[in-house]
Short mmCIF file of N, CA and C in Angstrom, two decimals:
data_model
loop_
_atom_site.label_atom_id
_atom_site.label_comp_id
_atom_site.label_asym_id
_atom_site.label_seq_id
_atom_site.Cartn_x
_atom_site.Cartn_y
_atom_site.Cartn_z
N ALA A 17 0.88 -1.17 0.05
CA ALA A 17 0.03 0.05 -0.02
C ALA A 17 0.84 1.23 0.00
N SER A 18 0.38 2.25 -0.62
CA SER A 18 1.14 3.55 -0.68
C SER A 18 1.11 4.20 0.67
N ARG A 19 2.09 5.04 0.86
CA ARG A 19 2.25 5.91 2.07
C ARG A 19 0.95 6.66 2.30
N GLU A 20 0.32 7.22 1.30
CA GLU A 20 -0.90 7.98 1.38
C GLU A 20 -2.04 7.09 1.90
N GLY A 21 -2.04 5.81 1.32
CA GLY A 21 -3.05 4.91 1.68
C GLY A 21 -2.97 4.41 3.16
N LYS A 22 -1.71 4.31 3.66
CA LYS A 22 -1.45 3.87 5.10
C LYS A 22 -1.91 5.04 5.99
N GLN A 23 -1.57 6.27 5.61
CA GLN A 23 -2.00 7.34 6.38
C GLN A 23 -3.49 7.58 6.50
N MET A 24 -4.14 7.25 5.38
CA MET A 24 -5.64 7.36 5.35
C MET A 24 -6.16 6.21 6.25
N LEU A 25 -5.65 5.00 6.19
CA LEU A 25 -6.10 3.95 6.99
C LEU A 25 -5.93 4.23 8.54
N ILE A 26 -4.71 4.79 8.82
CA ILE A 26 -4.49 5.18 10.19
C ILE A 26 -5.47 6.24 10.68
N SER A 27 -5.74 7.23 9.88
CA SER A 27 -6.73 8.33 10.20
C SER A 27 -8.05 7.72 10.34
N VAL A 28 -8.49 6.92 9.49
CA VAL A 28 -9.93 6.32 9.56
C VAL A 28 -9.98 5.49 10.80
N THR A 29 -8.96 4.68 11.14
CA THR A 29 -8.91 3.78 12.33
C THR A 29 -8.99 4.59 13.52
N LEU A 30 -8.10 5.64 13.64
CA LEU A 30 -8.07 6.53 14.77
C LEU A 30 -9.49 7.16 15.02
N ASP A 31 -10.08 7.66 13.92
CA ASP A 31 -11.44 8.28 13.94
C ASP A 31 -12.45 7.25 14.55
N THR A 32 -12.36 6.00 14.07
CA THR A 32 -13.26 4.97 14.57
C THR A 32 -13.05 4.67 16.00
N ILE A 33 -11.82 4.65 16.46
CA ILE A 33 -11.55 4.41 17.83
C ILE A 33 -12.04 5.57 18.78
N LEU A 34 -11.79 6.73 18.36
CA LEU A 34 -12.27 7.89 19.14
C LEU A 34 -13.75 8.01 19.19
N THR A 35 -14.41 7.68 18.10
CA THR A 35 -15.91 7.60 18.10
C THR A 35 -16.42 6.59 19.05
N GLU A 36 -15.81 5.39 18.96
CA GLU A 36 -16.27 4.30 19.92
C GLU A 36 -16.10 4.62 21.31
N LEU A 37 -15.12 5.38 21.64
CA LEU A 37 -14.78 5.83 23.03
C LEU A 37 -15.53 7.06 23.41
N GLY A 38 -16.24 7.62 22.41
CA GLY A 38 -17.03 8.80 22.79
C GLY A 38 -16.11 10.09 22.95
N MET A 39 -14.93 9.98 22.26
CA MET A 39 -14.02 11.13 22.32
C MET A 39 -13.74 11.76 21.04
N ASP A 40 -14.78 11.65 20.21
CA ASP A 40 -14.57 12.10 18.82
C ASP A 40 -14.88 13.71 18.70
N GLU A 41 -15.50 14.21 19.76
CA GLU A 41 -15.79 15.64 19.63
C GLU A 41 -15.21 16.44 20.84
N GLY A 42 -14.28 17.21 20.57
CA GLY A 42 -13.73 18.10 21.64
C GLY A 42 -14.70 19.31 21.80
N PHE A 43 -14.58 19.98 22.94
CA PHE A 43 -15.40 21.20 23.07
C PHE A 43 -14.70 22.18 23.99
N ALA A 44 -14.94 23.39 23.74
CA ALA A 44 -14.37 24.43 24.55
C ALA A 44 -15.31 24.70 25.73
N VAL A 45 -14.79 24.97 26.83
CA VAL A 45 -15.61 25.30 28.01
C VAL A 45 -15.89 26.76 27.97
N HIS A 46 -17.15 27.10 28.02
CA HIS A 46 -17.60 28.48 28.09
C HIS A 46 -18.25 28.77 29.42
N PRO A 47 -17.54 29.32 30.36
CA PRO A 47 -18.09 29.52 31.74
C PRO A 47 -19.18 30.55 31.63
N ARG A 48 -20.21 30.22 32.46
CA ARG A 48 -21.36 31.18 32.57
C ARG A 48 -20.91 32.44 33.38
N HIS A 49 -21.44 33.55 32.96
CA HIS A 49 -20.98 34.80 33.63
C HIS A 49 -22.20 35.45 34.41
N ASP A 50 -23.33 34.79 34.35
CA ASP A 50 -24.58 35.38 35.11
C ASP A 50 -25.17 34.32 36.01
N CYS A 51 -24.38 33.57 36.75
CA CYS A 51 -24.82 32.64 37.68
C CYS A 51 -25.63 33.29 38.82
N PRO A 52 -26.97 32.96 38.96
CA PRO A 52 -27.76 33.55 40.00
C PRO A 52 -27.48 33.03 41.38
N HIS A 53 -26.56 32.05 41.50
CA HIS A 53 -26.24 31.51 42.80
C HIS A 53 -25.08 32.08 43.50
N LEU A 54 -24.48 33.12 42.95
CA LEU A 54 -23.25 33.73 43.62
C LEU A 54 -23.44 34.19 44.97
N PRO A 55 -24.70 34.71 45.31
CA PRO A 55 -24.88 35.11 46.72
C PRO A 55 -24.66 34.00 47.77
N ALA A 56 -24.60 32.75 47.32
CA ALA A 56 -24.25 31.65 48.26
C ALA A 56 -22.83 31.69 48.70
N ILE A 57 -21.97 32.33 47.96
CA ILE A 57 -20.55 32.40 48.35
C ILE A 57 -20.31 33.26 49.54
N THR A 58 -19.48 32.70 50.58
CA THR A 58 -19.21 33.45 51.77
C THR A 58 -17.66 33.75 51.65
N GLY A 59 -17.23 34.73 52.48
CA GLY A 59 -15.86 35.09 52.60
C GLY A 59 -14.86 33.97 52.84
N VAL A 60 -13.70 34.04 52.29
CA VAL A 60 -12.65 33.04 52.68
C VAL A 60 -12.26 33.09 54.21
N PRO A 61 -12.30 31.93 54.84
CA PRO A 61 -11.88 31.94 56.22
C PRO A 61 -10.46 32.62 56.46
N THR A 62 -10.27 33.05 57.65
CA THR A 62 -9.03 33.72 57.97
C THR A 62 -7.87 32.73 57.80
N THR A 63 -8.10 31.46 57.96
CA THR A 63 -7.02 30.49 57.79
C THR A 63 -6.71 30.28 56.28
N GLY A 64 -7.41 30.87 55.40
CA GLY A 64 -7.16 30.72 53.93
C GLY A 64 -7.72 29.40 53.40
N ILE A 65 -7.21 29.09 52.29
CA ILE A 65 -7.48 27.78 51.59
C ILE A 65 -6.20 27.04 51.35
N SER A 66 -6.28 25.70 51.63
CA SER A 66 -5.18 24.91 51.37
C SER A 66 -5.54 23.94 50.33
N VAL A 67 -4.85 23.95 49.24
CA VAL A 67 -5.25 23.03 48.08
C VAL A 67 -4.65 21.66 48.33
N THR A 68 -4.03 21.42 49.43
CA THR A 68 -3.69 20.01 49.81
C THR A 68 -4.61 19.39 50.84
N SER A 69 -5.64 20.07 51.17
CA SER A 69 -6.64 19.57 52.18
C SER A 69 -7.22 18.25 51.55
N PRO A 70 -7.36 17.32 52.47
CA PRO A 70 -7.99 16.02 52.05
C PRO A 70 -9.52 16.07 51.95
N CYS A 71 -10.12 15.21 51.26
CA CYS A 71 -11.59 15.02 51.33
C CYS A 71 -11.92 14.61 52.75
N SER A 72 -12.82 15.28 53.31
CA SER A 72 -13.21 14.88 54.75
C SER A 72 -14.05 13.59 54.86
N ASP A 73 -14.50 13.10 53.75
CA ASP A 73 -15.30 11.83 53.76
C ASP A 73 -14.55 10.58 53.13
N CYS A 74 -13.37 10.79 52.59
CA CYS A 74 -12.64 9.68 51.98
C CYS A 74 -11.74 8.99 52.87
N THR A 75 -11.29 7.83 52.50
CA THR A 75 -10.23 7.01 53.17
C THR A 75 -8.91 7.68 52.73
N PRO A 76 -7.85 7.39 53.52
CA PRO A 76 -6.54 7.99 53.33
C PRO A 76 -5.98 7.74 51.82
N ASP A 77 -6.34 6.65 51.37
CA ASP A 77 -5.82 6.28 50.00
C ASP A 77 -6.38 7.14 48.86
N THR A 78 -7.57 7.69 48.99
CA THR A 78 -8.15 8.53 47.98
C THR A 78 -8.43 9.96 48.43
N ALA A 79 -8.00 10.34 49.70
CA ALA A 79 -8.45 11.54 50.26
C ALA A 79 -7.81 12.79 49.54
N THR A 80 -6.84 12.71 48.85
CA THR A 80 -6.22 13.85 48.16
C THR A 80 -6.38 13.90 46.71
N GLN A 81 -7.28 13.05 46.13
CA GLN A 81 -7.43 13.01 44.68
C GLN A 81 -8.59 13.82 44.22
N GLU A 82 -8.42 14.82 43.40
CA GLU A 82 -9.44 15.54 42.64
C GLU A 82 -10.45 16.19 43.66
N ASN A 83 -9.95 17.05 44.54
CA ASN A 83 -10.72 17.64 45.50
C ASN A 83 -11.22 19.03 45.17
N TRP A 84 -12.37 19.29 45.74
CA TRP A 84 -13.07 20.60 45.51
C TRP A 84 -13.44 21.20 46.89
N ILE A 85 -13.44 22.56 47.00
CA ILE A 85 -13.84 23.19 48.17
C ILE A 85 -15.07 23.89 48.04
N CYS A 86 -16.05 23.83 48.96
CA CYS A 86 -17.36 24.50 48.93
C CYS A 86 -17.16 25.96 49.28
N LEU A 87 -17.71 26.81 48.42
CA LEU A 87 -17.49 28.24 48.64
C LEU A 87 -18.52 28.82 49.56
N THR A 88 -19.36 27.98 50.22
CA THR A 88 -20.25 28.46 51.26
C THR A 88 -19.71 28.17 52.54
N CYS A 89 -19.33 26.88 52.84
CA CYS A 89 -18.83 26.46 54.06
C CYS A 89 -17.37 26.12 54.24
N TYR A 90 -16.73 26.11 53.06
CA TYR A 90 -15.26 25.85 52.89
C TYR A 90 -14.87 24.46 53.34
N SER A 91 -15.78 23.54 53.25
CA SER A 91 -15.36 22.06 53.54
C SER A 91 -14.86 21.57 52.22
N VAL A 92 -14.03 20.50 52.37
CA VAL A 92 -13.27 19.90 51.24
C VAL A 92 -13.82 18.53 51.01
N ARG A 93 -14.25 18.25 49.75
CA ARG A 93 -14.78 16.80 49.33
C ARG A 93 -14.17 16.52 47.92
N CYS A 94 -14.20 15.30 47.64
CA CYS A 94 -13.69 14.85 46.38
C CYS A 94 -14.81 15.00 45.25
N GLY A 95 -14.37 15.02 44.07
CA GLY A 95 -15.23 15.26 42.88
C GLY A 95 -15.83 13.99 42.35
N ARG A 96 -16.50 14.11 41.28
CA ARG A 96 -17.25 13.10 40.60
C ARG A 96 -16.40 11.88 40.19
N VAL A 97 -15.11 12.16 39.70
CA VAL A 97 -14.37 10.99 39.27
C VAL A 97 -13.75 10.20 40.43
N VAL A 98 -13.93 10.58 41.66
CA VAL A 98 -13.42 9.85 42.79
C VAL A 98 -14.63 9.14 43.40
N LYS A 99 -15.25 9.79 44.36
CA LYS A 99 -16.40 9.20 45.07
C LYS A 99 -17.63 10.08 45.17
N GLU A 100 -17.54 11.25 44.48
CA GLU A 100 -18.67 12.20 44.41
C GLU A 100 -19.12 12.85 45.71
N HIS A 101 -18.25 12.92 46.69
CA HIS A 101 -18.56 13.45 48.01
C HIS A 101 -18.98 14.90 47.94
N MET A 102 -18.32 15.72 47.08
CA MET A 102 -18.80 17.10 46.92
C MET A 102 -20.13 17.23 46.31
N LEU A 103 -20.48 16.38 45.34
CA LEU A 103 -21.89 16.39 44.80
C LEU A 103 -22.92 16.06 45.88
N PHE A 104 -22.67 15.09 46.72
CA PHE A 104 -23.57 14.75 47.78
C PHE A 104 -23.65 15.92 48.76
N HIS A 105 -22.54 16.55 49.11
CA HIS A 105 -22.54 17.69 50.02
C HIS A 105 -23.38 18.81 49.53
N SER A 106 -23.19 19.15 48.25
CA SER A 106 -23.87 20.20 47.60
C SER A 106 -25.34 19.95 47.64
N ALA A 107 -25.83 18.75 47.32
CA ALA A 107 -27.25 18.40 47.26
C ALA A 107 -27.82 18.37 48.65
N GLU A 108 -27.14 17.83 49.65
CA GLU A 108 -27.66 17.79 51.00
C GLU A 108 -27.76 19.08 51.69
N LEU A 109 -26.87 19.99 51.47
CA LEU A 109 -26.79 21.24 52.15
C LEU A 109 -27.21 22.46 51.35
N SER A 110 -27.52 22.23 50.11
CA SER A 110 -27.92 23.33 49.22
C SER A 110 -26.70 24.37 49.03
N HIS A 111 -25.50 23.87 49.00
CA HIS A 111 -24.27 24.75 48.78
C HIS A 111 -23.92 24.46 47.26
N PRO A 112 -24.27 25.43 46.45
CA PRO A 112 -24.12 25.08 44.97
C PRO A 112 -22.80 25.36 44.31
N ILE A 113 -21.92 26.18 44.85
CA ILE A 113 -20.77 26.58 44.20
C ILE A 113 -19.44 26.06 44.83
N VAL A 114 -18.62 25.43 43.98
CA VAL A 114 -17.38 24.89 44.45
C VAL A 114 -16.22 25.16 43.56
N LEU A 115 -15.01 25.10 44.17
CA LEU A 115 -13.79 25.50 43.48
C LEU A 115 -12.90 24.24 43.47
N GLY A 116 -12.46 23.81 42.26
CA GLY A 116 -11.61 22.69 42.12
C GLY A 116 -10.04 22.98 42.38
N PHE A 117 -9.43 22.12 43.14
CA PHE A 117 -8.05 22.29 43.42
C PHE A 117 -7.04 21.95 42.23
N GLU A 118 -7.56 21.19 41.25
CA GLU A 118 -6.64 20.86 40.14
C GLU A 118 -6.44 22.04 39.28
N ASP A 119 -7.44 22.71 38.75
CA ASP A 119 -7.29 23.75 37.82
C ASP A 119 -7.88 25.18 38.34
N LEU A 120 -8.30 25.19 39.57
CA LEU A 120 -8.90 26.29 40.17
C LEU A 120 -10.21 26.82 39.37
N SER A 121 -10.87 25.89 38.74
CA SER A 121 -12.06 26.23 38.07
C SER A 121 -13.22 26.20 39.11
N VAL A 122 -14.30 26.98 38.81
CA VAL A 122 -15.40 27.01 39.71
C VAL A 122 -16.63 26.48 39.00
N TRP A 123 -17.42 25.64 39.73
CA TRP A 123 -18.58 24.95 39.22
C TRP A 123 -19.75 25.30 39.98
N CYS A 124 -20.89 25.55 39.40
CA CYS A 124 -22.13 25.65 40.06
C CYS A 124 -23.02 24.37 39.74
N TYR A 125 -23.30 23.70 40.79
CA TYR A 125 -24.08 22.51 40.56
C TYR A 125 -25.49 22.81 40.15
N LEU A 126 -26.14 23.92 40.57
CA LEU A 126 -27.46 24.27 40.18
C LEU A 126 -27.50 24.74 38.77
N CYS A 127 -26.54 25.45 38.32
CA CYS A 127 -26.52 25.92 36.85
C CYS A 127 -25.93 24.75 35.95
N GLU A 128 -25.29 23.81 36.57
CA GLU A 128 -24.61 22.70 35.88
C GLU A 128 -23.71 23.36 34.90
N SER A 129 -22.79 24.29 35.37
CA SER A 129 -21.87 25.03 34.49
C SER A 129 -20.81 25.48 35.24
N TYR A 130 -19.62 25.63 34.56
CA TYR A 130 -18.52 26.32 35.11
C TYR A 130 -18.87 27.80 35.13
N ILE A 131 -18.36 28.60 36.08
CA ILE A 131 -18.80 29.97 36.16
C ILE A 131 -17.59 30.87 36.33
N GLU A 132 -17.70 32.17 36.04
CA GLU A 132 -16.70 33.15 36.11
C GLU A 132 -17.38 34.46 36.55
N SER A 133 -16.82 35.11 37.57
CA SER A 133 -17.31 36.38 38.05
C SER A 133 -16.23 37.05 38.90
N PRO A 134 -16.22 38.30 38.94
CA PRO A 134 -15.30 39.00 39.89
C PRO A 134 -15.56 38.62 41.32
N VAL A 135 -16.65 38.18 41.67
CA VAL A 135 -17.00 37.76 43.04
C VAL A 135 -16.12 36.55 43.49
N LEU A 136 -15.65 35.81 42.44
CA LEU A 136 -14.87 34.65 42.76
C LEU A 136 -13.39 34.92 43.02
N TYR A 137 -12.95 36.19 42.85
CA TYR A 137 -11.56 36.55 42.92
C TYR A 137 -10.94 36.16 44.28
N GLU A 138 -11.59 36.52 45.34
CA GLU A 138 -11.10 36.20 46.76
C GLU A 138 -10.83 34.77 46.88
N ALA A 139 -11.73 33.89 46.58
CA ALA A 139 -11.51 32.47 46.80
C ALA A 139 -10.54 31.91 45.85
N LYS A 140 -10.57 32.30 44.61
CA LYS A 140 -9.59 31.83 43.60
C LYS A 140 -8.15 32.30 43.92
N ASN A 141 -8.05 33.47 44.42
CA ASN A 141 -6.69 33.98 44.74
C ASN A 141 -6.12 33.24 45.99
N ALA A 142 -7.06 32.99 47.01
CA ALA A 142 -6.54 32.19 48.15
C ALA A 142 -6.12 30.80 47.69
N ALA A 143 -6.77 30.17 46.83
CA ALA A 143 -6.37 28.82 46.31
C ALA A 143 -5.09 28.91 45.52
N TYR A 144 -5.04 30.04 44.68
CA TYR A 144 -3.87 30.23 43.77
C TYR A 144 -2.64 30.51 44.76
N MET A 145 -2.78 31.26 45.71
CA MET A 145 -1.60 31.49 46.67
C MET A 145 -1.25 30.17 47.36
N SER A 146 -2.15 29.34 47.71
CA SER A 146 -1.81 28.10 48.32
C SER A 146 -1.03 27.18 47.25
N LYS A 147 -1.53 27.18 46.03
CA LYS A 147 -0.91 26.32 45.05
C LYS A 147 0.33 26.77 44.51
N PHE A 148 0.49 28.14 44.28
CA PHE A 148 1.66 28.71 43.63
C PHE A 148 2.52 29.54 44.49
N GLY A 149 2.08 30.01 45.63
CA GLY A 149 2.88 30.76 46.52
C GLY A 149 2.98 32.23 46.12
N GLU A 150 2.10 32.75 45.21
CA GLU A 150 2.04 34.15 44.91
C GLU A 150 0.58 34.54 44.59
N THR A 151 0.30 35.76 44.57
CA THR A 151 -0.92 36.34 44.22
C THR A 151 -1.38 36.09 42.84
N MET A 152 -2.63 35.75 42.65
CA MET A 152 -3.14 35.48 41.29
C MET A 152 -3.32 36.85 40.61
N PRO A 153 -2.90 36.91 39.32
CA PRO A 153 -3.26 38.07 38.61
C PRO A 153 -4.78 38.33 38.50
N ASN A 154 -5.20 39.65 38.71
CA ASN A 154 -6.57 39.92 38.71
C ASN A 154 -7.05 39.97 37.23
N ILE A 155 -7.78 39.08 36.69
CA ILE A 155 -8.22 38.97 35.40
C ILE A 155 -9.61 39.71 35.17
N TYR A 156 -10.14 40.17 36.27
CA TYR A 156 -11.40 40.83 36.21
C TYR A 156 -11.28 42.28 36.00
N PRO A 157 -11.92 42.93 35.11
CA PRO A 157 -11.93 44.42 34.93
C PRO A 157 -12.57 45.10 36.14
N GLU A 158 -11.93 46.21 36.44
CA GLU A 158 -12.48 46.93 37.65
C GLU A 158 -13.44 47.99 37.24
#
């Protein structure tokens, strides 16, 4: 087979594999800027935020994997890919907004969306300082 034919076969095979795995369509995340649940956020505790805090419901072997912090009560729980403790926390206590320690993204369970707002700067900055040891650049226009 020609080189062009082999490349075509590889491309078709890769496309088939990605389709079978449900990974054939990438998407950009477009955070919501008008989340109506922002008033649920409370101020960062004087102790700050530690991105190394363990999930308070997990066993030691999974306690530090993919954790989120509730921006209402500042408790730390694991995300959906581990044991879903933050999802349960949010549902049980009606605390909708959480910040992820991996990428410092903020999710609203009620909007079912990532969110962005200047209101998030205090919490995001506290987590950023814990993670990187410096102040987060303020990306929000004043």
